[in-house]
Each structure stands twice: as C-alpha cells, then as structure tokens.
Short mmCIF file of C-alpha atoms and ligand atoms in Angstrom, two decimals:
data_model
loop_
_atom_site.label_atom_id
_atom_site.label_comp_id
_atom_site.label_asym_id
_atom_site.label_seq_id
_atom_site.Cartn_x
_atom_site.Cartn_y
_atom_site.Cartn_z
CA UNK A 1343 4.99 179.81 40.41
CA UNK A 1344 7.36 181.76 38.05
CA UNK A 1345 7.02 185.57 37.68
CA UNK A 1346 4.14 186.66 35.28
CA UNK A 1347 4.71 189.22 32.81
CA UNK A 1348 2.19 192.32 34.00
CA UNK A 1349 -0.63 192.39 31.46
CA UNK A 1350 -3.48 194.32 31.88
CA UNK A 1351 -6.51 195.33 29.47
CA UNK A 1352 -8.85 197.75 29.15
CA UNK A 1353 -12.47 196.10 28.06
CA UNK A 1354 -15.18 198.28 27.06
CA UNK A 1355 -18.52 197.59 25.97
CA UNK A 1356 -19.24 199.74 22.47
CA UNK A 1357 -22.63 200.96 24.01
CA UNK A 1358 -21.85 204.57 23.62
CA UNK A 1359 -19.17 206.82 24.02
CA UNK A 1360 -16.43 206.78 26.52
CA UNK A 1361 -16.94 208.55 29.89
CA UNK A 1362 -14.20 210.26 31.59
CA UNK A 1363 -14.37 207.62 34.33
CA UNK A 1364 -13.97 205.34 31.44
CA UNK A 1365 -10.65 207.20 30.24
CA UNK A 1366 -9.16 207.26 34.08
CA UNK A 1367 -10.22 203.34 34.01
CA UNK A 1368 -8.08 203.04 31.29
CA UNK A 1369 -5.50 205.82 32.25
CA UNK A 1370 -4.64 203.40 35.29
CA UNK A 1371 -4.48 200.22 33.04
CA UNK A 1372 -2.26 201.73 31.23
CA UNK A 1373 0.27 203.50 34.14
CA UNK A 1374 0.22 200.27 36.04
CA UNK A 1375 1.24 198.23 33.25
CA UNK A 1376 3.87 200.83 31.87
CA UNK A 1377 5.30 201.14 35.23
CA UNK A 1378 5.83 197.32 35.57
CA UNK A 1379 7.33 196.92 32.41
CA UNK A 1380 3.79 195.01 31.22
CA UNK A 1381 1.24 195.27 28.21
CA UNK A 1382 -1.84 196.96 28.05
CA UNK A 1383 -4.44 195.41 26.10
CA UNK A 1384 -7.75 196.78 24.46
CA UNK A 1385 -10.76 193.91 24.48
CA UNK A 1386 -13.82 195.11 23.12
CA UNK A 1387 -16.97 193.01 25.13
CA UNK A 1388 -19.53 193.28 22.45
CA UNK A 1389 -21.39 189.98 23.59
CA UNK A 1390 -24.53 192.19 24.52
CA UNK A 1391 -25.97 192.39 20.94
CA UNK A 1392 -28.80 194.34 22.29
CA UNK A 1393 -26.60 197.26 23.70
CA UNK A 1394 -24.42 197.79 20.73
CA UNK A 1395 -24.27 201.29 19.32
CA UNK A 1396 -22.91 202.15 16.20
CA UNK A 1397 -19.33 204.21 16.29
CA UNK A 1398 -18.38 203.35 19.86
CA UNK A 1399 -15.75 201.35 19.51
CA UNK A 1400 -14.08 203.80 17.14
CA UNK A 1401 -14.97 206.60 19.20
CA UNK A 1402 -13.38 204.57 22.30
CA UNK A 1403 -10.23 204.00 20.19
CA UNK A 1404 -9.89 207.36 18.73
CA UNK A 1405 -10.50 209.13 22.39
CA UNK A 1406 -7.49 206.57 24.06
CA UNK A 1407 -5.40 207.73 21.33
CA UNK A 1408 -5.85 211.48 21.43
CA UNK A 1409 -5.57 210.75 25.27
CA UNK A 1410 -1.83 209.71 24.47
CA UNK A 1411 -2.33 205.93 25.42
CA UNK A 1412 -0.71 203.35 23.56
CA UNK A 1413 -1.80 199.61 23.21
CA UNK A 1414 0.40 197.00 23.18
CA UNK A 1415 -2.50 194.10 21.64
CA UNK A 1416 -5.77 195.14 21.04
CA UNK A 1417 -8.77 195.07 18.42
CA UNK A 1418 -7.06 198.12 16.75
CA UNK A 1419 -3.47 196.83 16.60
CA UNK A 1420 -3.73 193.36 16.42
CA UNK A 1421 -1.43 190.74 18.54
CA UNK A 1422 -0.96 186.96 19.44
CA UNK A 1423 -4.57 186.84 20.91
CA UNK A 1424 -6.32 187.78 18.33
CA UNK A 1425 -9.07 188.66 17.94
CA UNK A 1426 -9.83 190.96 20.51
CA UNK A 1427 -13.56 191.48 19.83
CA UNK A 1428 -15.54 189.17 21.75
CA UNK A 1429 -18.28 188.63 19.15
CA UNK A 1430 -15.26 187.36 16.73
CA UNK A 1431 -14.16 185.09 19.79
CA UNK A 1432 -18.20 183.34 20.11
CA UNK A 1433 -16.73 180.02 19.51
CA UNK A 1434 -14.34 179.63 22.06
CA UNK A 1435 -16.79 180.17 24.59
CA UNK A 1436 -18.92 177.39 24.66
CA UNK A 1437 -16.50 174.76 25.40
CA UNK A 1438 -16.20 176.52 28.87
CA UNK A 1439 -19.44 176.57 29.55
CA UNK A 1440 -19.68 172.82 28.59
CA UNK A 1441 -17.13 172.08 30.82
CA UNK A 1442 -18.77 173.84 33.74
CA UNK A 1443 -21.70 171.64 33.32
CA UNK A 1444 -19.82 168.58 33.15
CA UNK A 1445 -17.97 169.23 35.93
CA UNK A 1446 -21.60 170.20 38.14
CA UNK A 1447 -21.01 173.89 38.39
CA UNK A 1448 -23.54 174.99 36.09
CA UNK A 1449 -26.45 173.63 34.40
CA UNK A 1450 -28.71 173.98 31.38
CA UNK A 1451 -31.82 176.04 32.26
CA UNK A 1452 -34.85 175.68 30.01
CA UNK A 1453 -37.12 178.51 31.41
CA UNK A 1454 -39.26 180.87 29.31
CA UNK A 1455 -39.47 184.72 30.30
CA UNK A 1456 -43.08 183.86 31.00
CA UNK A 1457 -41.88 181.42 33.79
CA UNK A 1458 -39.14 183.65 34.93
CA UNK A 1459 -41.41 186.19 35.39
CA UNK A 1460 -44.08 184.32 37.02
CA UNK A 1461 -41.43 182.83 39.45
CA UNK A 1462 -40.44 186.78 40.24
CA UNK A 1463 -43.91 187.73 40.76
CA UNK A 1464 -44.28 184.63 43.01
CA UNK A 1465 -41.65 185.39 45.11
CA UNK A 1466 -42.77 189.02 45.63
CA UNK A 1467 -45.82 187.90 46.49
CA UNK A 1468 -44.71 186.22 49.71
CA UNK A 1469 -42.42 189.40 50.35
CA UNK A 1470 -39.14 188.50 49.04
CA UNK A 1471 -37.84 191.61 47.89
CA UNK A 1472 -35.49 190.73 45.37
CA UNK A 1473 -36.44 187.83 43.93
CA UNK A 1474 -33.36 185.77 42.41
CA UNK A 1475 -32.72 182.63 40.31
CA UNK A 1476 -30.99 180.70 42.89
CA UNK A 1477 -30.29 178.00 45.22
CA UNK A 1478 -33.90 177.52 46.59
CA UNK A 1479 -35.59 178.92 43.96
CA UNK A 1480 -33.87 176.43 40.90
CA UNK A 1481 -35.62 173.56 42.68
CA UNK A 1482 -39.44 174.45 41.09
CA UNK A 1483 -37.70 175.65 38.05
CA UNK A 1484 -37.17 173.76 34.59
CA UNK A 1485 -33.56 173.03 34.45
CA UNK A 1486 -30.89 170.28 34.27
CA UNK A 1487 -30.81 169.88 37.77
CA UNK A 1488 -34.41 169.96 38.70
CA UNK A 1489 -35.98 168.09 35.60
CA UNK A 1490 -35.44 164.09 34.84
CA UNK A 1491 -32.85 163.33 32.98
CA UNK A 1492 -34.50 162.05 30.05
CA UNK A 1493 -36.33 165.14 29.67
CA UNK A 1494 -33.29 167.27 29.60
CA UNK A 1495 -31.98 164.89 27.02
CA UNK A 1496 -35.41 165.14 24.75
CA UNK A 1497 -35.29 168.94 24.94
CA UNK A 1498 -31.59 169.61 24.05
CA UNK A 1499 -32.08 166.74 21.11
CA UNK A 1500 -35.18 168.78 20.33
CA UNK A 1501 -33.04 172.10 19.98
CA UNK A 1502 -35.02 173.89 22.68
CA UNK A 1503 -33.85 177.14 23.88
CA UNK A 1504 -31.84 177.04 26.95
CA UNK A 1505 -29.37 179.17 28.78
CA UNK A 1506 -26.65 177.93 30.95
CA UNK A 1507 -26.61 178.87 34.67
CA UNK A 1508 -23.68 178.88 37.46
CA UNK A 1509 -24.69 176.75 40.06
CA UNK A 1510 -24.01 178.71 43.03
CA UNK A 1511 -23.12 176.91 46.14
CA UNK A 1512 -25.25 177.00 48.72
CA UNK A 1513 -23.21 177.87 51.63
CA UNK A 1514 -19.79 178.93 51.17
CA UNK A 1515 -17.90 182.22 52.05
CA UNK A 1516 -16.18 183.88 48.86
CA UNK A 1517 -13.13 186.01 49.49
CA UNK A 1518 -12.41 188.51 46.85
CA UNK A 1519 -8.84 190.22 47.73
CA UNK A 1520 -8.92 193.61 46.35
CA UNK A 1521 -5.65 195.76 45.88
CA UNK A 1522 -7.26 198.60 47.13
CA UNK A 1523 -10.02 197.14 49.46
CA UNK A 1524 -8.31 194.41 50.94
CA UNK A 1525 -10.42 191.56 51.93
CA UNK A 1526 -14.04 191.57 50.84
CA UNK A 1527 -16.17 188.38 52.00
CA UNK A 1528 -19.26 187.46 50.06
CA UNK A 1529 -21.67 184.88 51.00
CA UNK A 1530 -22.88 182.60 48.65
CA UNK A 1531 -26.23 182.50 49.58
CA UNK A 1532 -26.76 186.39 48.62
CA UNK A 1533 -25.68 184.93 45.04
CA UNK A 1534 -27.99 184.16 42.48
CA UNK A 1535 -27.32 181.66 39.70
CA UNK A 1536 -26.15 183.97 36.73
CA UNK A 1537 -26.59 183.29 33.22
CA UNK A 1538 -23.06 182.13 31.37
CA UNK A 1539 -24.02 181.61 28.34
CA UNK A 1540 -27.18 182.98 26.25
CA UNK A 1541 -29.88 181.36 23.95
CA UNK A 1542 -28.36 183.28 21.04
CA UNK A 1543 -25.21 181.33 21.50
CA UNK A 1544 -23.35 184.25 22.89
CA UNK A 1545 -21.72 184.35 26.39
CA UNK A 1546 -22.62 186.52 28.86
CA UNK A 1547 -20.22 189.31 29.64
CA UNK A 1548 -19.10 187.22 33.11
CA UNK A 1549 -17.88 184.06 30.88
CA UNK A 1550 -16.77 185.76 27.93
CA UNK A 1551 -14.71 188.26 30.68
CA UNK A 1552 -13.06 185.43 32.78
CA UNK A 1553 -12.34 183.36 29.87
CA UNK A 1554 -10.71 186.04 27.57
CA UNK A 1555 -8.71 187.38 31.04
CA UNK A 1556 -7.48 183.77 30.94
CA UNK A 1557 -6.59 183.27 27.50
CA UNK A 1558 -4.89 186.49 27.53
CA UNK A 1559 -2.56 185.91 30.18
CA UNK A 1560 -4.41 189.11 32.22
CA UNK A 1561 -2.50 189.42 35.41
CA UNK A 1562 -4.44 192.49 36.88
CA UNK A 1563 -7.90 193.34 36.73
CA UNK A 1564 -8.17 197.25 37.22
CA UNK A 1565 -12.00 198.31 36.83
CA UNK A 1566 -14.68 200.13 37.97
CA UNK A 1567 -16.15 199.59 41.30
CA UNK A 1568 -19.35 199.04 39.71
CA UNK A 1569 -17.80 195.51 39.24
CA UNK A 1570 -16.91 194.74 42.79
CA UNK A 1571 -20.53 192.78 43.27
CA UNK A 1572 -19.39 190.74 40.55
CA UNK A 1573 -15.87 190.05 41.39
CA UNK A 1574 -17.26 186.63 43.65
CA UNK A 1575 -18.83 185.08 40.94
CA UNK A 1576 -15.60 185.75 38.71
CA UNK A 1577 -13.52 184.22 41.40
CA UNK A 1578 -15.83 180.84 41.53
CA UNK A 1579 -15.57 180.86 37.65
CA UNK A 1580 -11.86 180.72 38.25
CA UNK A 1581 -12.06 178.31 40.66
CA UNK A 1582 -14.24 175.62 38.77
CA UNK A 1583 -12.53 176.30 35.27
CA UNK A 1584 -9.15 174.77 37.47
CA UNK A 1585 -7.38 178.50 36.80
CA UNK A 1586 -7.05 179.59 40.32
CA UNK A 1587 -3.50 179.42 40.25
CA UNK A 1588 -3.76 182.36 37.26
CA UNK A 1589 -6.49 184.29 38.62
CA UNK A 1590 -5.67 188.05 38.13
CA UNK A 1591 -5.66 190.22 41.15
CA UNK A 1592 -8.42 192.56 41.13
CA UNK A 1593 -8.44 196.29 41.84
CA UNK A 1594 -11.90 198.10 41.83
CA UNK A 1595 -11.44 202.00 41.11
CA UNK A 1596 -13.47 204.48 43.24
CA UNK A 1597 -16.42 206.39 41.59
CA UNK A 1598 -15.91 209.92 40.05
CA UNK A 1599 -18.52 211.78 41.90
CA UNK A 1600 -20.53 214.93 40.94
CA UNK A 1601 -18.85 218.29 41.95
CA UNK A 1602 -22.17 219.32 44.16
CA UNK A 1603 -23.11 215.98 45.77
CA UNK A 1604 -22.36 212.58 46.11
CA UNK A 1605 -23.57 210.60 43.43
CA UNK A 1606 -21.85 209.35 40.70
CA UNK A 1607 -20.75 211.69 38.13
CA UNK A 1608 -23.08 211.90 35.07
CA UNK A 1609 -23.42 213.25 31.53
CA UNK A 1610 -26.46 215.02 33.00
CA UNK A 1611 -24.21 216.61 35.50
CA UNK A 1612 -22.40 217.76 32.60
CA UNK A 1613 -25.25 219.50 30.91
CA UNK A 1614 -26.20 221.02 34.04
CA UNK A 1615 -23.25 222.89 35.18
CA UNK A 1616 -21.82 223.20 31.60
CA UNK A 1617 -18.27 221.20 31.25
CA UNK A 1618 -17.82 218.20 29.12
CA UNK A 1619 -17.98 214.35 30.52
CA UNK A 1620 -16.68 212.89 26.93
CA UNK A 1621 -13.05 213.15 25.86
CA UNK A 1622 -14.09 213.92 22.37
CA UNK A 1623 -17.28 215.44 20.87
CA UNK A 1624 -20.05 212.34 20.16
CA UNK A 1625 -22.92 212.57 17.88
CA UNK A 1626 -25.87 210.02 19.15
CA UNK A 1627 -26.44 207.61 16.31
CA UNK A 1628 -30.00 207.47 17.06
CA UNK A 1629 -31.03 211.03 18.20
CA UNK A 1630 -28.77 213.14 16.48
CA UNK A 1631 -27.79 214.37 19.66
CA UNK A 1632 -24.39 216.18 19.70
CA UNK A 1633 -22.43 216.12 23.35
CA UNK A 1634 -19.08 218.06 23.44
CA UNK A 1635 -15.76 216.86 24.05
CA UNK A 1636 -12.68 218.01 25.98
CA UNK A 1637 -10.81 218.34 22.65
CA UNK A 1638 -13.35 220.37 20.96
CA UNK A 1639 -13.90 222.76 24.21
CA UNK A 1640 -10.05 223.55 23.31
CA UNK A 1641 -8.63 221.42 26.39
CA UNK A 1642 -5.02 219.95 25.69
CA UNK A 1643 -5.12 215.94 26.04
CA UNK A 1644 -2.04 216.23 28.84
CA UNK A 1645 -3.93 218.72 30.92
CA UNK A 1646 -7.28 216.42 30.51
CA UNK A 1647 -4.84 213.13 31.84
CA UNK A 1648 -3.14 214.98 34.54
CA UNK A 1649 -6.68 215.91 36.13
CA UNK A 1650 -7.86 212.77 35.68
CA UNK A 1651 -4.87 210.79 37.47
CA UNK A 1652 -5.09 212.65 40.32
CA UNK A 1653 -8.89 212.09 40.68
CA UNK A 1654 -8.90 208.98 42.69
CA UNK A 1655 -4.77 208.60 43.40
CA UNK A 1656 -2.60 210.82 44.73
CA UNK A 1657 1.29 210.92 44.32
CA UNK A 1658 2.00 211.24 48.49
CA UNK A 1659 3.48 214.75 47.44
CA UNK A 1660 2.21 218.41 46.69
CA UNK A 1661 3.32 217.86 43.09
CA UNK A 1662 0.57 218.66 40.58
CA UNK A 1663 1.85 218.40 37.03
CA UNK A 1664 2.40 215.49 35.36
CA UNK A 1665 3.65 214.05 32.32
CA UNK A 1666 2.69 210.99 31.19
CA UNK A 1667 6.16 209.93 32.14
CA UNK A 1668 6.45 211.33 35.49
CA UNK A 1669 2.84 209.56 35.95
CA UNK A 1670 4.05 205.97 34.85
CA UNK A 1671 6.97 206.78 37.09
CA UNK A 1672 5.17 208.07 40.24
CA UNK A 1673 2.14 205.57 39.92
CA UNK A 1674 1.09 203.05 42.56
CA UNK A 1675 -2.05 201.03 43.40
CA UNK A 1676 -1.52 201.63 46.74
CA UNK A 1677 -2.26 205.27 46.60
CA UNK A 1678 -5.40 204.70 44.86
CA UNK A 1679 -7.91 206.35 47.23
CA UNK A 1680 -10.98 204.07 48.59
CA UNK A 1681 -13.43 206.46 48.55
CA UNK A 1682 -15.07 208.40 45.71
CA UNK A 1683 -13.32 211.00 43.88
CA UNK A 1684 -15.49 214.40 43.48
CA UNK A 1685 -14.68 215.92 40.20
CA UNK A 1686 -14.01 219.78 40.07
CA UNK A 1687 -14.64 221.43 36.68
CA UNK A 1688 -12.53 224.48 37.75
CA UNK A 1689 -9.54 222.88 38.77
CA UNK A 1690 -9.59 221.15 35.41
CA UNK A 1691 -9.83 224.58 33.76
CA UNK A 1692 -6.43 225.13 36.07
CA UNK A 1693 -4.59 222.42 34.77
CA UNK A 1694 -5.15 223.39 31.50
CA UNK A 1695 -3.78 227.14 32.22
CA UNK A 1696 -0.70 225.42 33.51
CA UNK A 1697 -0.15 223.33 30.52
CA UNK A 1698 -1.01 226.21 28.20
CA UNK A 1699 1.21 228.31 30.12
CA UNK A 1700 4.46 225.62 29.89
CA UNK A 1701 3.87 225.34 26.08
CA UNK A 1702 6.48 226.38 23.24
CA UNK A 1703 4.82 229.72 21.60
CA UNK A 1704 5.97 227.94 18.52
CA UNK A 1705 3.54 225.17 19.41
CA UNK A 1706 0.54 227.56 20.25
CA UNK A 1707 0.78 229.71 17.17
CA UNK A 1708 0.81 226.50 14.83
CA UNK A 1709 -3.01 225.72 16.53
CA UNK A 1710 -3.93 229.27 16.53
CA UNK A 1711 -2.82 229.86 13.13
CA UNK A 1712 -5.31 227.16 11.95
CA UNK A 1713 -8.18 229.25 13.32
CA UNK A 1714 -6.66 232.32 11.66
CA UNK A 1715 -6.43 230.56 8.66
CA UNK A 1716 -10.01 229.54 8.22
CA UNK A 1717 -10.98 233.36 8.94
CA UNK A 1718 -8.84 233.69 5.69
CA UNK A 1719 -6.56 235.62 7.73
CA UNK A 1720 -2.95 234.57 6.21
CA UNK A 1721 -0.06 236.60 8.20
CA UNK A 1722 3.89 235.60 9.19
CA UNK A 1723 3.92 232.72 11.38
CA UNK A 1724 6.63 234.51 13.36
CA UNK A 1725 4.02 237.62 13.77
CA UNK A 1726 1.60 234.74 15.09
CA UNK A 1727 4.07 233.15 17.24
CA UNK A 1728 4.70 236.81 19.13
CA UNK A 1729 1.10 237.42 19.77
CA UNK A 1730 0.96 233.88 21.11
CA UNK A 1731 3.41 234.90 23.61
CA UNK A 1732 1.95 237.77 24.59
CA UNK A 1733 -1.37 236.96 25.50
CA UNK A 1734 -1.05 233.37 26.57
CA UNK A 1735 -1.12 234.41 30.17
CA UNK A 1736 -4.44 235.59 29.83
CA UNK A 1737 -6.04 232.72 28.66
CA UNK A 1738 -6.96 228.74 29.84
CA UNK A 1739 -7.78 227.61 26.33
CA UNK A 1740 -6.34 228.26 22.86
CA UNK A 1741 -9.73 228.71 22.24
CA UNK A 1742 -10.20 232.16 23.77
CA UNK A 1743 -6.97 233.46 21.69
CA UNK A 1744 -9.34 234.91 18.79
CA UNK A 1745 -11.46 236.97 21.36
CA UNK A 1746 -8.69 237.96 23.36
CA UNK A 1747 -6.18 238.99 20.18
CA UNK A 1748 -8.23 239.25 17.13
CA UNK A 1749 -7.04 243.10 17.12
CA UNK A 1750 -3.64 242.19 16.38
CA UNK A 1751 -5.05 240.75 12.95
CA UNK A 1752 -7.72 243.36 12.10
CA UNK A 1753 -8.91 246.83 13.24
CA UNK A 1754 -11.55 247.19 16.05
CA UNK A 1755 -14.96 247.70 14.71
CA UNK A 1756 -16.15 248.78 18.69
CA UNK A 1757 -14.52 250.40 21.32
CA UNK A 1758 -15.06 250.26 24.89
CA UNK A 1759 -18.09 253.01 25.30
CA UNK A 1760 -17.29 253.30 29.44
CA UNK A 1761 -13.08 254.02 28.93
CA UNK A 1762 -14.60 256.42 26.23
CA UNK A 1763 -16.82 258.19 28.56
CA UNK A 1764 -14.61 258.37 31.24
CA UNK A 1765 -11.41 259.32 30.18
CA UNK A 1766 -12.31 261.18 27.12
CA UNK A 1767 -12.03 264.71 28.54
CA UNK A 1768 -9.64 267.60 29.73
CA UNK A 1769 -6.45 267.78 27.96
CA UNK A 1770 -6.70 263.60 26.99
CA UNK A 1771 -7.39 264.56 23.32
CA UNK A 1772 -4.34 266.80 23.14
CA UNK A 1773 -2.25 264.32 24.86
CA UNK A 1774 -3.51 261.57 22.57
CA UNK A 1775 -3.05 263.54 19.83
CA UNK A 1776 0.63 264.54 20.34
CA UNK A 1777 1.20 261.01 21.20
CA UNK A 1778 0.09 260.03 17.67
CA UNK A 1779 2.57 262.85 16.02
CA UNK A 1780 5.24 261.65 18.32
CA UNK A 1781 4.86 258.01 17.08
CA UNK A 1782 4.78 258.52 13.29
CA UNK A 1783 8.36 259.89 13.48
CA UNK A 1784 9.68 257.38 15.94
CA UNK A 1785 12.56 255.65 14.67
CA UNK A 1786 12.93 252.90 16.98
CA UNK A 1787 9.45 251.42 17.56
CA UNK A 1788 10.35 248.84 20.32
CA UNK A 1789 8.35 248.66 23.36
CA UNK A 1790 11.06 250.34 25.87
CA UNK A 1791 11.44 253.13 23.07
CA UNK A 1792 7.82 253.62 22.71
CA UNK A 1793 7.02 253.34 26.66
CA UNK A 1794 9.54 256.46 26.89
CA UNK A 1795 7.68 258.59 24.39
CA UNK A 1796 4.54 257.79 26.07
CA UNK A 1797 5.96 259.40 29.53
CA UNK A 1798 7.83 262.43 27.45
CA UNK A 1799 4.47 263.22 25.97
CA UNK A 1800 2.54 262.81 29.15
CA UNK A 1801 4.80 264.88 30.94
CA UNK A 1802 4.62 267.76 28.36
CA UNK A 1803 1.00 267.33 28.49
CA UNK A 1804 0.96 267.76 31.90
CA UNK A 1805 -0.97 264.35 32.53
CA UNK A 1806 -0.20 261.28 34.79
CA UNK A 1807 0.99 258.50 32.44
CA UNK A 1808 -1.21 256.25 34.40
CA UNK A 1809 -4.18 258.19 33.92
CA UNK A 1810 -3.91 257.98 30.27
CA UNK A 1811 -2.78 254.07 29.58
CA UNK A 1812 -6.48 252.87 29.17
CA UNK A 1813 -7.54 254.99 26.72
CA UNK A 1814 -4.55 254.65 24.68
CA UNK A 1815 -5.45 251.01 25.01
CA UNK A 1816 -8.85 251.36 23.56
CA UNK A 1817 -7.51 253.51 21.12
CA UNK A 1818 -5.46 250.27 19.62
CA UNK A 1819 -7.65 247.56 20.60
CA UNK A 1820 -11.01 248.68 21.75
CA UNK A 1821 -10.85 246.96 24.46
CA UNK A 1822 -10.16 247.81 28.12
CA UNK A 1823 -8.16 245.20 29.12
CA UNK A 1824 -5.02 243.36 27.51
CA UNK A 1825 -1.63 241.99 27.72
CA UNK A 1826 1.08 244.34 28.03
CA UNK A 1827 0.42 247.27 26.46
CA UNK A 1828 3.68 248.62 24.94
CA UNK A 1829 4.67 245.06 24.06
CA UNK A 1830 1.79 245.17 22.28
CA UNK A 1831 1.91 248.51 20.35
CA UNK A 1832 5.04 247.68 19.20
CA UNK A 1833 4.00 244.33 17.83
CA UNK A 1834 1.23 245.46 15.86
CA UNK A 1835 3.64 247.85 14.25
CA UNK A 1836 4.00 251.58 13.61
CA UNK A 1837 2.05 252.16 10.42
CA UNK A 1838 -0.90 250.51 11.68
CA UNK A 1839 -1.02 251.94 15.31
CA UNK A 1840 -0.80 255.53 14.07
CA UNK A 1841 -3.49 255.20 11.57
CA UNK A 1842 -5.76 253.30 14.32
CA UNK A 1843 -4.71 256.34 16.65
CA UNK A 1844 -6.08 258.86 14.07
CA UNK A 1845 -9.23 256.88 13.44
CA UNK A 1846 -9.65 256.79 17.05
CA UNK A 1847 -9.40 259.87 18.12
CA UNK A 1848 -11.77 261.17 15.35
CA UNK A 1849 -14.03 258.16 16.54
CA UNK A 1850 -13.88 259.47 20.21
CA UNK A 1851 -14.73 262.70 19.53
CA UNK A 1852 -17.46 262.20 17.59
CA UNK A 1853 -19.14 259.83 20.20
CA UNK A 1854 -17.98 260.90 23.58
N1 LIG B 1471 -16.98 195.33 29.33
C1 LIG B 1471 -17.02 195.81 31.03
C2 LIG B 1471 -17.08 197.35 31.02
O1 LIG B 1471 -17.82 197.60 29.98
C3 LIG B 1471 -15.69 195.44 31.68
C4 LIG B 1471 -15.29 195.67 32.87
C5 LIG B 1471 -13.96 194.69 33.54
O2 LIG B 1471 -13.11 195.48 33.21
O3 LIG B 1471 -14.16 193.62 33.64
O4 LIG B 1471 -16.75 198.04 31.66
#
C-alpha cells in the first residue's frame, strides 16, 4: 500500500467549553501531525443536537488559537474536505447507512421509546444487569430482521420512524490495535447493536465519525481513553464499509487524574482546589455561571502547553522546558504512558514562573503597561521595563506584578507596622534622617553609589547596615520585602525617594 500522508483530526463536540484534557488531546494530535509532516484538522461533531451549547464551537477555536495550535484544515479555515461541521454534512451519511443495510450489516429498527423501555424492564426483571439491544433481544423487537419483509416495506412506505442499527455478529473476536495499549481483544457478544442513524435523519457519532475519518483521509485517530470501548464498533464499521485497508491507526490517551485521588479530573476538582480546568474563561450561556480560565489567571499559553505536554507523555530525558518547536521535535506516541496522569496545580504554576523568568523584559513591560494604563498610570515604557526586570524573579504571574510593584508608580499609603514597631528606635531615626539629607545631595544616584552612601551613613551613626535595611525599604515601599533594594531606590529616582523618606520619618515618629 502506498505511503499515506499523515492526517489527524481533533473532533470535539460543541457541548461546552474545552476541558484541559481536550486541549491535551488536540495538542498530541498537533504534535504528531507536525512531527510527521502531516495535516491537522478541526472537525466539529455536532450530530447530537440535544447536547448543542451555543458559543462552544467559537470557544474551542479561540482556545486552541490561544494555545498556539494551527490547523491546516477545519471548520474555521476551510479546506478540500469542507464542510467540517457534521451537521452540514448531514446528507452524506445516509447512503452509508443504506450500504450497510444492503450488505446485511445493519437493519431498520422501528421500536418506540416505550417498547425499548419495556424491553429493558423485562430483562432487568429476569436479572440481566445491563440490558442491551443485541443478538438475543433483537429477535423480539420490531426491526427488519424480526418483522416480515412486507411489514417492513409497508412501514417504510408509510414513513414510520426508524433508526438504523448495526448488526453485531454473534461470535467474533474483534481486535483493536492501539498504538499505546497494543492489541485489545473484544468479544462481539459483549457489544450491542448501536444506533448508527437516527430518526431525525442525523447519523450518530459512531457512523459520522467513521465516515468522516474515511472521507477526510485520516490516518491516525488520537483521542481520549473514554472512546476505547467504541473502537471495536468502529473497526467493524470500517470492515463492513469496505474500508479496512485505509482504517486509521488508533491511539487512546490516558486519563487526566485529579491531584488528590484516582478519579478523572473534573471542573469540580478545580473549583474545590482552586485551579482552572479550562484554557479560557467560560460563561455558561444557560446558567450565566462563569468559570475561570488559564488565560485570565495570567498563565502564558506556552507554559500551559508545556505543562499539558508532559501530562501523560515524557521525553525520555530530564528536560522539562519545551517550546512548541521542541515538543514537535521530541514527540513520539511510544512515550505516551498507558496509565492516567495526575494533574499538579503547583507544578503548573512552576512552569509559568519559568516562562515568566525567561521572557524579555520588554515583552513583560508591554503586558504590564496595559494594566497600568487601565489604572490611569501613564509612564515611560523604559521605566516599566526596568521595573519588570527588577521584580520578575519575585513573581509566578504577571497578574502579581501590580501588588509587587505598585510603589514604583505611586506613593505607598500603608507601611508595614511590624517593622516600624520593631525597628523604629534607638538611633534608627537619626540614621534615616542623616541618610535622607545625604541622598538629597548625592550626585550619582546609581545603585552602587546609593549603597556606598548607605553604608557610610550607617557607620557614621554607629549602626550596622544590615539592621536598617528593612526599615529603609518600608519607608520607600511600605512593604517589608521586595526586590534588590538599592536597584529599587535608584530606579524610583532621587526626588521621589527623598520626598518619601521625609514623609515616612514623620509618619514613623507619629505612629511608633
Ligand atoms: N466527538 C468526539 C468527542 O467529543 C470525538 C471522539 C473521537 O475523536 O473520535 O470527543
């Protein structure tokens, strides 16, 4: 068989915001495609109209864009296999359902909801744990296998509502070859006659998914573990539709687990433990409830992606920091683990911190400046850049910058009371006064020059420099801790520093 170009798809259903597990699925597809010089598609699987949530599709697109994943084809970028939204492909699926019926691999079923319920009740009453529409029960139901041919014809002609079900063989081993799990064998007696085509004229997920993967020439299906039980059905569909030759290879990804247990990570865990599970903020269109997102919490998309990439995959080395390009280079399906990956919110913060430290000061300044402008603070961007350079080591998020650095932009109005109480005594007031006067006339206001002066005055006052460092800081910033002090003083500038010192001395004397 000729080598086929690698083509993978991310195929979400627009039933709500994209969970980070979904982002990871998209990411692994993306990395796999790019690693292999292939295509990455976005297909929207919206055949279940009852679960449609307005805004979800737009959200998914925006979230993946924020994460830096680019699609080669898809609902928002078009492509040779358009449309990429299944509801717009509706007409394409019926013929395949009919093809399956003709080949004897599917059948019409006319059962009403009541009849289905009744069947389940009946089976439950005779101790069948999970009643199914299958090779045994189908005999006693109303379908084209059990009803006389002319009645089937009559019902179809009369326009009776029907669904199309697959006819699962009675005794067959079905083998799913999974790139992560190896061979998975399922006995067909465990499977039920799933609906492929519904009475509303829409295919179900199973049929639409297989038909579209075939038509869109998908070579690898990389998706969440929750779809593994459906894979044998999909294998049968490929076989019965005559597409076995080009059946994609499957890879079912391990679950993302909650940080403090073994269950699947859910939005509730995020609410409970205080971390987002969605890439972007989501406002539920029905309840109006707002769920926070990584973007709004101040995470860099690169950090979020880096963290997700390592949640279920490892590079085989100790390297932890990967750009998207490095991830593409390093990625391979055989390093995806079989077992679930525990999410660690602190590690995620750590990743953000690493990216924050590595960012150019100018880039940070640009982001921080937006916040400053929104507060009505309009200062030289070089000044903002210098502030960023000084404080970035202290932060994990840009969103913390203001609380760490507000005093570079406005005078503090509160001062650390503990420090004042503890330190404002003996000859400390003299020291600060002397220092203020000395700084007033200091020509060179560089940090080394300030530091020298500081030491000189401490010595003259007969005090150890280390013991007055903190009160000096509090006088300028109000806070007991912060960045390198002499750099900070130098940056704020002589005039402001002197004015603040004078005010602080007065205030300390009054409040001590
Ligand atoms: N529409 C399915 C989902 O929402 C896609 C599963 C698959 O990739 O086959 O996850």
